[in-house]
Amino acid sequence: MDLVIESGSTAAVYRALRTAIADGRLQAGHRLPASRALAADLGVSRGSVAGAYERLVAEGHLTARVGSGTFVAETRTPRQQPRSVPDPLRPRAGWDFGPEPTSGNTPAPKYDFRVGIPDAGLFPFDTWRRMVGAELRLRANGPGTYADPYGHPALRAAIARYLGYARAVHATAGDVLVTNGAQHAFDLIGRVLLRPGDTVAVEEPGYPPARALFASLGARIAGVPVDGEGLIVDALPAHARIVYVTPSHQFPLGPVLSLDRRRQLLDWARRRQTAIVEDDYDSEFRFGSRPLEPLRALDRSERVLYVGTFSKSMLPTIRTGFVLTPPGLRPAMAAARQLGDGHGHVAMQAALARFIDEGELARHVRRARREYAARYERIVAGLGKLPQLNVVPSAAGLHVTALSRSRIPDLSGSLGWPLDDLSHYGGDRHGLVLGFGAVDPSRIDEGLSILARNL
C-alpha cells in the first residue's frame, strides 16, 4: 500500500489512511492489509496500525468483518472531483489526438462489416494453444536473459522459407527482422530513416494508420493519387524520402500495381535515392490468379523494405509481423528495436515458427481463403443490387470497395468505412469500404439491406 507517514504514531497512520480514502486511492470495498502486514510495510508498530484502524472504523470510514478483514466503507469513497486547473503538461505539436477505439473493447456488432478483422472462428486455437504451451514448458527453467532484437532465429528462418513458396520472395533469415505487427515495422523504419521535415509519399486514398505514424515522427505527408493501375508514379513528389505503397492490393480501392508501374517506381526510387515501404498486408487471401511478384522480388538496388503481418492470416492479437530490410539498414533497425522494446515474446515467436514449419499456417490460410471467397462473392452480388453503389473489381483481401456519386454518411464502422474518411486531402471519390472477414455469412444479406436503408 502506497502511504506516506511523517512518523510512526497512531495519529500519523490514521491521517495517511484517511487521506487515501478521501482522495480515492482507496476505493469502496477495498480490503486493507492485516495490521501486522501493514505495520511491516510501513516500518511502524502493529499497535499504531491497529489503533488507526479502530478509529477509522468508529468514524465509519472502514468496516471490520469478523473472519474476513477490514474494508473501506461503501459510503465513504468520494467521487473524483474534476481538475480545477488545466494540465500543465501537453504533448508536442502533432500529437493532439488519442488512440482510436479498438474492436476488442466492445462486443462484435450484429452486422460486422468492419475493415481489417479476420474471423477468429476459423483459427485453429487448439493447435496454436498446444504449440505455445509446449514452448512455454520448454523455457520454464531456461536462463532469464534478454533475447535477440532481430527476432527468434527459428522464426526468422521460417518466415524466409514461407515467403519463398507463398509469395515468390527470395529471402534468408538474415533479411528478416521480426516486429510486433506492421505498424511497429513502420515505426522502426521511420525512426531510422526520417528527419523532421522529410517528405513521405503515401497513396491517396490510403491507409490512415501508416500516414498518421509517419506524420507523428515529424514527416511531411504528400498524397499521391491512384488509378486502375495503382500508384501514379509520375505524380510522386521530387524529394520524397520514403514512398509508402500497397502494390499487391491497394488499400482501400483494391487495384494491383501494374508491372509497368512497378518498374517505373523502382527506377524512380533508384534515381532519387528514395526508400520504398512495401506493405503486403493481406495478399494470402487472393481469389483469382496468382499475384504479380512483389516489388521486393524485382528490386535490384536495395531500395525496398518489405513489410508483412500475421494479423490477417492469423489474428491481430498475436501481434507479430516482419520487415525484410536492405543490408545497409539492418544494424540500425535492430538497434531501434532494442532501444524501443528490446525484443518480442520468445515463446510466442518459437511457437509461430513451428506453426509455419509444420504446415499449419498454410492449411489455415487455404481453409480461410475458401470461406472468405464465398463471403466476397455474396457481398459483391448483394452490392450489385444497390443502384447507389458501384463495386470496384478486386480479387484479394478481406474488404471490398464500392463507389457512390455522393458522400456516404457515417455508419459507425459496423456497416462499413466511408471512403471519404480515407482521403486525407479530399477528392472527388465517394463510396464505402466493407470488410467481410468477421461478418457472419448468414447475416450478410440482412446487413446489406440495412445498409441500403441508410444510404
Short mmCIF file of C-alpha atoms in Angstrom, two decimals:
data_model
loop_
_atom_site.label_atom_id
_atom_site.label_comp_id
_atom_site.label_asym_id
_atom_site.label_seq_id
_atom_site.Cartn_x
_atom_site.Cartn_y
_atom_site.Cartn_z
CA MET A 1 0.00 0.00 0.00
CA ASP A 2 1.46 3.36 -1.07
CA LEU A 3 1.23 5.52 2.05
CA VAL A 4 3.46 8.34 3.24
CA ILE A 5 3.65 8.91 7.01
CA GLU A 6 5.69 11.53 8.81
CA SER A 7 6.10 9.42 11.97
CA GLY A 8 5.21 6.01 13.36
CA SER A 9 2.40 7.19 15.63
CA THR A 10 -1.19 6.06 15.51
CA ALA A 11 -2.22 9.59 14.52
CA ALA A 12 0.17 9.59 11.54
CA VAL A 13 -1.10 6.24 10.25
CA TYR A 14 -4.69 7.43 10.75
CA ARG A 15 -4.11 10.63 8.73
CA ALA A 16 -2.39 8.76 5.90
CA LEU A 17 -5.22 6.22 5.61
CA ARG A 18 -7.96 8.83 5.84
CA THR A 19 -6.29 10.95 3.14
CA ALA A 20 -6.01 7.90 0.85
CA ILE A 21 -9.72 7.21 1.31
CA ALA A 22 -10.68 10.86 0.79
CA ASP A 23 -8.76 11.29 -2.46
CA GLY A 24 -9.97 7.99 -3.89
CA ARG A 25 -6.74 6.00 -3.80
CA LEU A 26 -8.51 3.52 -1.51
CA GLN A 27 -11.82 2.71 -3.18
CA ALA A 28 -15.05 1.49 -1.56
CA GLY A 29 -14.89 -2.22 -0.82
CA HIS A 30 -11.09 -2.37 -0.95
CA ARG A 31 -9.68 -4.83 1.57
CA LEU A 32 -6.87 -3.40 3.70
CA PRO A 33 -3.86 -5.50 4.68
CA ALA A 34 -3.81 -7.17 8.07
CA SER A 35 -2.45 -4.84 10.74
CA ARG A 36 0.72 -6.92 11.14
CA ALA A 37 1.43 -6.86 7.39
CA LEU A 38 0.80 -3.12 7.01
CA ALA A 39 2.93 -2.37 10.07
CA ALA A 40 5.81 -4.30 8.49
CA ASP A 41 5.39 -2.44 5.17
CA LEU A 42 5.35 0.98 6.89
CA GLY A 43 8.04 0.21 9.45
CA VAL A 44 5.80 1.08 12.43
CA SER A 45 4.44 -0.87 15.36
CA ARG A 46 1.44 -3.13 14.96
CA GLY A 47 -0.29 -1.18 17.71
CA SER A 48 -0.11 2.06 15.69
CA VAL A 49 -1.85 0.42 12.74
CA ALA A 50 -4.44 -1.35 14.93
CA GLY A 51 -5.23 1.94 16.69
CA ALA A 52 -5.67 3.76 13.37
CA TYR A 53 -7.95 1.00 12.08
CA GLU A 54 -10.11 1.18 15.22
CA ARG A 55 -10.50 4.96 14.93
CA LEU A 56 -11.42 4.80 11.25
CA VAL A 57 -13.96 2.04 11.94
CA ALA A 58 -15.52 4.11 14.69
CA GLU A 59 -15.86 7.10 12.33
CA GLY A 60 -17.43 4.95 9.62
CA HIS A 61 -14.55 5.17 7.13
CA LEU A 62 -13.76 1.46 7.49
CA THR A 63 -15.80 -1.66 8.15
CA ALA A 64 -14.43 -4.60 10.15
CA ARG A 65 -15.84 -8.02 9.22
CA VAL A 66 -15.10 -10.87 11.60
CA GLY A 67 -13.17 -13.57 9.82
CA SER A 68 -12.89 -11.54 6.61
CA GLY A 69 -10.80 -8.45 7.36
CA THR A 70 -11.06 -4.68 7.26
CA PHE A 71 -12.60 -2.90 4.26
CA VAL A 72 -13.16 0.67 3.05
CA ALA A 73 -16.80 1.54 3.80
CA GLU A 74 -19.08 1.63 0.76
CA THR A 75 -20.44 5.11 1.54
CA ARG A 76 -17.11 6.75 2.28
CA THR A 77 -15.37 6.81 -1.09
CA PRO A 78 -15.87 10.24 -2.68
CA ARG A 79 -16.40 10.79 -6.35
CA GLN A 80 -13.39 12.04 -8.21
CA GLN A 81 -13.57 15.81 -8.42
CA PRO A 82 -12.89 17.48 -11.76
CA ARG A 83 -9.50 19.10 -12.06
CA SER A 84 -9.65 22.77 -11.10
CA VAL A 85 -6.59 23.74 -13.16
CA PRO A 86 -5.59 22.73 -16.70
CA ASP A 87 -2.98 20.00 -17.06
CA PRO A 88 0.41 21.77 -17.25
CA LEU A 89 1.91 19.05 -19.46
CA ARG A 90 0.83 18.96 -23.07
CA PRO A 91 2.05 16.80 -25.99
CA ARG A 92 4.16 18.37 -28.68
CA ALA A 93 2.64 19.60 -31.91
CA GLY A 94 1.29 16.75 -34.00
CA TRP A 95 0.13 14.71 -31.01
CA ASP A 96 -3.26 16.36 -30.49
CA PHE A 97 -5.14 13.09 -30.96
CA GLY A 98 -5.79 9.97 -28.91
CA PRO A 99 -5.97 6.27 -29.73
CA GLU A 100 -8.76 5.00 -31.92
CA PRO A 101 -11.31 2.68 -30.31
CA THR A 102 -10.32 -0.96 -30.81
CA SER A 103 -12.62 -3.79 -31.72
CA GLY A 104 -11.60 -5.66 -28.58
CA ASN A 105 -13.18 -3.05 -26.31
CA THR A 106 -16.78 -3.75 -27.35
CA PRO A 107 -18.84 -6.78 -28.36
CA ALA A 108 -18.91 -7.50 -32.09
CA PRO A 109 -21.85 -5.81 -33.81
CA LYS A 110 -24.62 -7.95 -35.23
CA TYR A 111 -23.74 -6.97 -38.80
CA ASP A 112 -19.95 -6.82 -38.68
CA PHE A 113 -18.59 -5.19 -41.84
CA ARG A 114 -15.63 -3.65 -40.03
CA VAL A 115 -12.45 -3.49 -42.11
CA GLY A 116 -9.31 -5.49 -41.45
CA ILE A 117 -10.66 -8.05 -38.97
CA PRO A 118 -10.30 -11.78 -39.70
CA ASP A 119 -12.72 -14.43 -38.50
CA ALA A 120 -11.37 -15.80 -35.20
CA GLY A 121 -13.78 -18.73 -35.54
CA LEU A 122 -11.71 -20.07 -38.43
CA PHE A 123 -8.46 -20.09 -36.47
CA PRO A 124 -7.16 -23.46 -35.12
CA PHE A 125 -6.91 -22.40 -31.49
CA ASP A 126 -6.37 -25.93 -30.18
CA THR A 127 -3.30 -26.42 -32.36
CA TRP A 128 -1.97 -22.97 -31.53
CA ARG A 129 -2.55 -23.47 -27.79
CA ARG A 130 -0.67 -26.76 -27.89
CA MET A 131 2.33 -25.22 -29.63
CA VAL A 132 2.51 -22.17 -27.36
CA GLY A 133 2.16 -24.36 -24.28
CA ALA A 134 4.97 -26.63 -25.45
CA GLU A 135 7.30 -23.67 -25.97
CA LEU A 136 6.43 -22.20 -22.56
CA ARG A 137 7.18 -25.52 -20.87
CA LEU A 138 10.43 -25.81 -22.79
CA ARG A 139 11.57 -22.45 -21.44
CA ALA A 140 10.21 -22.83 -17.90
CA ASN A 141 13.67 -23.38 -16.39
CA GLY A 142 15.69 -21.56 -19.03
CA PRO A 143 18.03 -18.63 -18.44
CA GLY A 144 16.32 -15.34 -17.60
CA THR A 145 18.15 -13.34 -20.26
CA TYR A 146 17.17 -10.86 -22.94
CA ALA A 147 16.60 -12.16 -26.47
CA ASP A 148 17.77 -11.16 -29.93
CA PRO A 149 16.21 -7.86 -31.15
CA TYR A 150 16.19 -9.27 -34.69
CA GLY A 151 13.73 -11.94 -33.53
CA HIS A 152 13.83 -15.63 -32.69
CA PRO A 153 16.23 -17.34 -35.15
CA ALA A 154 13.83 -20.20 -35.91
CA LEU A 155 11.02 -17.77 -36.74
CA ARG A 156 13.23 -15.65 -38.97
CA ALA A 157 14.19 -18.76 -40.93
CA ALA A 158 10.58 -19.98 -41.08
CA ILE A 159 9.36 -16.61 -42.40
CA ALA A 160 12.04 -16.61 -45.09
CA ARG A 161 11.02 -20.09 -46.25
CA TYR A 162 7.32 -19.22 -46.13
CA LEU A 163 7.82 -16.11 -48.27
CA GLY A 164 9.70 -18.18 -50.83
CA TYR A 165 6.83 -20.56 -51.59
CA ALA A 166 3.85 -18.34 -50.69
CA ARG A 167 4.87 -15.01 -52.25
CA ALA A 168 7.80 -15.79 -54.58
CA VAL A 169 10.14 -13.66 -52.46
CA HIS A 170 13.70 -14.92 -52.14
CA ALA A 171 14.91 -14.15 -48.63
CA THR A 172 17.20 -15.57 -45.98
CA ALA A 173 16.83 -15.49 -42.21
CA GLY A 174 19.36 -12.66 -42.19
CA ASP A 175 16.96 -10.46 -44.17
CA VAL A 176 14.15 -10.82 -41.60
CA LEU A 177 13.54 -8.54 -38.62
CA VAL A 178 10.57 -9.71 -36.53
CA THR A 179 8.23 -6.96 -35.28
CA ASN A 180 5.07 -6.54 -33.26
CA GLY A 181 2.95 -6.17 -36.38
CA ALA A 182 3.14 -3.90 -39.41
CA GLN A 183 2.71 -0.62 -37.51
CA HIS A 184 5.75 -1.48 -35.42
CA ALA A 185 7.73 -2.06 -38.62
CA PHE A 186 6.66 1.35 -40.00
CA ASP A 187 7.71 2.98 -36.75
CA LEU A 188 11.18 1.40 -36.84
CA ILE A 189 11.61 2.39 -40.49
CA GLY A 190 10.56 5.96 -39.83
CA ARG A 191 12.80 6.36 -36.80
CA VAL A 192 15.81 5.07 -38.71
CA LEU A 193 15.25 6.94 -42.00
CA LEU A 194 13.31 10.14 -41.32
CA ARG A 195 14.42 13.55 -40.17
CA PRO A 196 11.84 16.14 -39.09
CA GLY A 197 10.51 17.80 -42.22
CA ASP A 198 11.32 14.91 -44.58
CA THR A 199 8.60 14.03 -47.08
CA VAL A 200 6.78 10.71 -47.09
CA ALA A 201 4.65 9.98 -50.16
CA VAL A 202 1.52 7.93 -49.47
CA GLU A 203 -1.32 6.65 -51.63
CA GLU A 204 -4.43 8.84 -51.81
CA PRO A 205 -6.84 7.46 -50.71
CA GLY A 206 -4.74 5.26 -48.48
CA TYR A 207 -4.17 3.60 -45.14
CA PRO A 208 -4.66 6.18 -42.35
CA PRO A 209 -2.62 4.47 -39.56
CA ALA A 210 0.57 4.41 -41.65
CA ARG A 211 0.07 8.02 -42.74
CA ALA A 212 -0.54 9.12 -39.13
CA LEU A 213 2.51 7.26 -37.86
CA PHE A 214 4.91 8.90 -40.30
CA ALA A 215 3.36 12.29 -39.56
CA SER A 216 3.84 11.72 -35.82
CA LEU A 217 7.57 11.36 -36.47
CA GLY A 218 7.67 14.86 -37.92
CA ALA A 219 7.40 13.94 -41.61
CA ARG A 220 5.50 15.96 -44.21
CA ILE A 221 2.89 13.76 -45.84
CA ALA A 222 2.29 14.04 -49.58
CA GLY A 223 -0.77 12.30 -51.00
CA VAL A 224 -0.25 10.65 -54.40
CA PRO A 225 -3.33 9.70 -56.48
CA VAL A 226 -4.04 6.14 -57.60
CA ASP A 227 -5.91 4.87 -60.64
CA GLY A 228 -6.77 1.48 -62.11
CA GLU A 229 -3.05 0.56 -62.27
CA GLY A 230 -2.28 1.67 -58.72
CA LEU A 231 0.01 4.49 -57.60
CA ILE A 232 0.64 7.12 -60.28
CA VAL A 233 4.44 7.28 -60.28
CA ASP A 234 4.58 10.50 -62.33
CA ALA A 235 2.73 12.28 -59.51
CA LEU A 236 5.34 11.48 -56.83
CA PRO A 237 6.95 14.50 -55.12
CA ALA A 238 10.52 15.03 -56.26
CA HIS A 239 12.20 14.89 -52.84
CA ALA A 240 10.33 12.10 -51.04
CA ARG A 241 12.48 10.26 -48.53
CA ILE A 242 10.02 7.35 -48.32
CA VAL A 243 7.27 6.10 -50.64
CA TYR A 244 4.67 4.01 -48.81
CA VAL A 245 2.72 1.74 -51.16
CA THR A 246 0.36 -1.28 -51.07
CA PRO A 247 1.10 -2.77 -54.52
CA SER A 248 -0.41 -6.25 -54.13
CA HIS A 249 -3.86 -4.96 -53.08
CA GLN A 250 -4.12 -1.18 -52.90
CA PHE A 251 -5.86 -0.05 -49.76
CA PRO A 252 -8.70 0.79 -49.97
CA LEU A 253 -9.58 0.74 -53.69
CA GLY A 254 -8.13 -2.66 -54.48
CA PRO A 255 -6.17 -2.44 -57.77
CA VAL A 256 -2.86 -4.23 -58.21
CA LEU A 257 0.12 -2.04 -59.09
CA SER A 258 0.81 -2.93 -62.72
CA LEU A 259 4.13 -4.38 -63.80
CA ASP A 260 4.98 -1.22 -65.76
CA ARG A 261 4.25 0.94 -62.72
CA ARG A 262 6.35 -1.35 -60.51
CA ARG A 263 9.32 -0.93 -62.80
CA GLN A 264 8.76 2.83 -63.00
CA LEU A 265 8.59 3.11 -59.22
CA LEU A 266 11.75 1.08 -58.67
CA ASP A 267 13.63 3.13 -61.28
CA TRP A 268 12.31 6.38 -59.77
CA ALA A 269 13.45 5.32 -56.29
CA ARG A 270 16.89 4.32 -57.55
CA ARG A 271 17.43 7.66 -59.27
CA ARG A 272 16.12 9.70 -56.34
CA GLN A 273 17.83 7.65 -53.59
CA THR A 274 14.42 7.01 -52.03
CA ALA A 275 13.24 4.13 -49.84
CA ILE A 276 10.09 2.19 -50.74
CA VAL A 277 7.99 0.70 -47.96
CA GLU A 278 6.01 -2.17 -49.49
CA ASP A 279 3.06 -3.08 -47.28
CA ASP A 280 1.89 -6.57 -48.27
CA TYR A 281 -0.85 -6.82 -45.67
CA ASP A 282 -3.32 -9.41 -46.99
CA SER A 283 -2.17 -10.99 -50.25
CA GLU A 284 -2.53 -14.53 -48.80
CA PHE A 285 -6.24 -14.19 -49.48
CA ARG A 286 -6.26 -14.00 -53.25
CA PHE A 287 -9.31 -15.36 -55.03
CA GLY A 288 -8.16 -15.10 -58.62
CA SER A 289 -4.87 -15.63 -60.43
CA ARG A 290 -1.50 -15.63 -58.70
CA PRO A 291 -0.42 -12.06 -57.89
CA LEU A 292 2.43 -10.25 -59.58
CA GLU A 293 5.83 -10.56 -57.98
CA PRO A 294 6.23 -8.18 -55.04
CA LEU A 295 8.38 -5.10 -55.51
CA ARG A 296 10.93 -6.74 -53.23
CA ALA A 297 11.37 -9.58 -55.74
CA LEU A 298 12.01 -7.09 -58.58
CA ASP A 299 14.28 -4.77 -56.63
CA ARG A 300 17.92 -4.80 -57.76
CA SER A 301 19.09 -1.64 -56.00
CA GLU A 302 18.18 -2.49 -52.35
CA ARG A 303 15.52 0.21 -52.09
CA VAL A 304 12.54 -1.84 -50.87
CA LEU A 305 11.62 -2.59 -47.28
CA TYR A 306 9.04 -5.37 -47.49
CA VAL A 307 6.58 -5.39 -44.56
CA GLY A 308 4.26 -8.27 -43.72
CA THR A 309 1.99 -9.18 -40.84
CA PHE A 310 0.23 -12.22 -39.38
CA SER A 311 -2.69 -10.08 -38.16
CA LYS A 312 -4.84 -11.07 -41.15
CA SER A 313 -3.54 -14.56 -41.90
CA MET A 314 -3.79 -15.49 -38.20
CA LEU A 315 -5.10 -12.99 -35.60
CA PRO A 316 -4.34 -9.35 -34.69
CA THR A 317 -3.85 -10.33 -31.03
CA ILE A 318 -0.78 -12.39 -31.92
CA ARG A 319 0.96 -9.06 -32.63
CA THR A 320 3.62 -10.43 -34.93
CA GLY A 321 4.90 -9.11 -38.23
CA PHE A 322 8.19 -8.69 -40.02
CA VAL A 323 10.19 -6.49 -42.33
CA LEU A 324 12.75 -7.58 -44.93
CA THR A 325 15.43 -4.93 -44.61
CA PRO A 326 18.22 -3.99 -47.07
CA PRO A 327 21.69 -4.83 -45.67
CA GLY A 328 22.68 -1.21 -45.06
CA LEU A 329 19.79 -0.66 -42.66
CA ARG A 330 19.81 -3.91 -40.69
CA PRO A 331 22.05 -2.91 -37.76
CA ALA A 332 20.19 0.39 -37.28
CA MET A 333 16.78 -1.28 -37.48
CA ALA A 334 17.77 -3.89 -34.88
CA ALA A 335 19.20 -1.17 -32.66
CA ALA A 336 15.95 0.81 -32.94
CA ARG A 337 14.05 -2.34 -31.93
CA GLN A 338 16.37 -2.89 -28.99
CA LEU A 339 16.07 0.72 -27.82
CA GLY A 340 12.28 0.63 -28.08
CA ASP A 341 11.02 -2.61 -26.56
CA GLY A 342 14.08 -4.83 -26.59
CA HIS A 343 12.65 -7.90 -28.27
CA GLY A 344 9.45 -9.85 -28.77
CA HIS A 345 7.85 -12.73 -26.85
CA VAL A 346 10.29 -15.63 -27.30
CA ALA A 347 7.84 -18.48 -26.66
CA MET A 348 5.23 -16.94 -28.96
CA GLN A 349 7.77 -16.49 -31.75
CA ALA A 350 9.09 -20.04 -31.33
CA ALA A 351 5.53 -21.39 -31.47
CA LEU A 352 4.85 -19.41 -34.64
CA ALA A 353 7.98 -20.89 -36.22
CA ARG A 354 6.58 -24.38 -35.52
CA PHE A 355 3.14 -23.33 -36.77
CA ILE A 356 4.69 -22.31 -40.08
CA ASP A 357 7.16 -25.17 -40.48
CA GLU A 358 4.62 -27.89 -39.64
CA GLY A 359 2.31 -26.58 -42.36
CA GLU A 360 -0.41 -25.33 -40.02
CA LEU A 361 -0.31 -21.76 -41.33
CA ALA A 362 -0.63 -22.91 -44.95
CA ARG A 363 -3.54 -25.22 -44.04
CA HIS A 364 -5.30 -22.44 -42.13
CA VAL A 365 -4.83 -19.96 -44.99
CA ARG A 366 -6.22 -22.43 -47.57
CA ARG A 367 -9.30 -23.11 -45.44
CA ALA A 368 -9.86 -19.43 -44.66
CA ARG A 369 -9.35 -18.42 -48.30
CA ARG A 370 -12.23 -20.64 -49.41
CA GLU A 371 -14.52 -19.19 -46.75
CA TYR A 372 -13.56 -15.58 -47.49
CA ALA A 373 -14.00 -16.11 -51.23
CA ALA A 374 -17.59 -17.25 -50.65
CA ARG A 375 -18.30 -14.18 -48.49
CA TYR A 376 -16.73 -11.91 -51.07
CA GLU A 377 -18.93 -13.28 -53.85
CA ARG A 378 -22.03 -12.94 -51.69
CA ILE A 379 -21.28 -9.34 -50.76
CA VAL A 380 -20.44 -8.34 -54.33
CA ALA A 381 -23.71 -9.89 -55.51
CA GLY A 382 -25.64 -8.02 -52.83
CA LEU A 383 -23.95 -4.69 -53.54
CA GLY A 384 -24.70 -5.16 -57.23
CA LYS A 385 -28.40 -4.83 -56.39
CA LEU A 386 -27.90 -1.37 -54.85
CA PRO A 387 -28.12 1.29 -57.58
CA GLN A 388 -26.41 3.84 -55.33
CA LEU A 389 -23.16 1.85 -55.34
CA ASN A 390 -20.71 0.68 -58.00
CA VAL A 391 -18.40 -2.14 -56.88
CA VAL A 392 -14.67 -1.74 -57.61
CA PRO A 393 -13.35 -5.04 -59.02
CA SER A 394 -10.88 -6.77 -56.70
CA ALA A 395 -9.68 -10.32 -56.28
CA ALA A 396 -7.86 -10.31 -52.95
CA GLY A 397 -8.01 -9.33 -49.32
CA LEU A 398 -10.69 -9.02 -46.67
CA HIS A 399 -12.57 -5.96 -47.92
CA VAL A 400 -14.41 -4.68 -50.96
CA THR A 401 -14.95 -1.07 -52.05
CA ALA A 402 -18.00 0.38 -53.75
CA LEU A 403 -18.10 3.89 -55.22
CA SER A 404 -21.04 6.27 -55.00
CA ARG A 405 -21.99 9.61 -56.53
CA SER A 406 -22.22 11.38 -53.18
CA ARG A 407 -20.66 11.18 -49.75
CA ILE A 408 -21.66 8.18 -47.62
CA PRO A 409 -22.92 9.08 -44.14
CA ASP A 410 -21.07 7.91 -41.01
CA LEU A 411 -22.21 4.34 -40.39
CA SER A 412 -20.33 3.86 -37.08
CA GLY A 413 -17.92 1.36 -38.60
CA SER A 414 -20.07 -1.76 -38.32
CA LEU A 415 -21.75 -1.11 -41.70
CA GLY A 416 -18.58 -0.05 -43.48
CA TRP A 417 -15.99 2.72 -43.66
CA PRO A 418 -16.83 5.81 -45.77
CA LEU A 419 -14.22 6.24 -48.48
CA ASP A 420 -14.05 9.99 -47.80
CA ASP A 421 -12.54 9.23 -44.37
CA LEU A 422 -9.58 7.57 -46.11
CA SER A 423 -8.85 10.59 -48.31
CA HIS A 424 -6.78 12.95 -46.20
CA TYR A 425 -6.67 15.65 -48.86
CA GLY A 426 -10.24 15.37 -50.08
CA GLY A 427 -11.03 14.44 -53.63
CA ASP A 428 -13.91 13.51 -55.87
CA ARG A 429 -14.16 9.84 -54.88
CA HIS A 430 -17.05 8.86 -52.61
CA GLY A 431 -18.01 5.40 -51.56
CA LEU A 432 -17.86 2.72 -48.92
CA VAL A 433 -15.31 0.12 -47.81
CA LEU A 434 -16.83 -3.06 -46.37
CA GLY A 435 -14.86 -5.73 -44.56
CA PHE A 436 -16.05 -9.33 -44.79
CA GLY A 437 -13.50 -11.13 -42.62
CA ALA A 438 -15.56 -11.07 -39.42
CA VAL A 439 -19.14 -10.90 -40.67
CA ASP A 440 -21.46 -13.85 -40.01
CA PRO A 441 -22.27 -15.20 -43.51
CA SER A 442 -25.91 -15.77 -42.53
CA ARG A 443 -26.28 -12.06 -41.79
CA ILE A 444 -24.69 -10.62 -44.93
CA ASP A 445 -27.91 -10.18 -46.90
CA GLU A 446 -29.81 -8.66 -43.99
CA GLY A 447 -26.88 -6.37 -43.18
CA LEU A 448 -26.76 -5.13 -46.77
CA SER A 449 -30.49 -4.44 -46.63
CA ILE A 450 -29.95 -2.27 -43.54
CA LEU A 451 -27.06 -0.56 -45.32
CA ALA A 452 -29.31 0.23 -48.29
CA ARG A 453 -31.81 1.94 -46.00
CA ASN A 454 -29.04 4.12 -44.54
CA LEU A 455 -27.67 5.33 -47.85
#
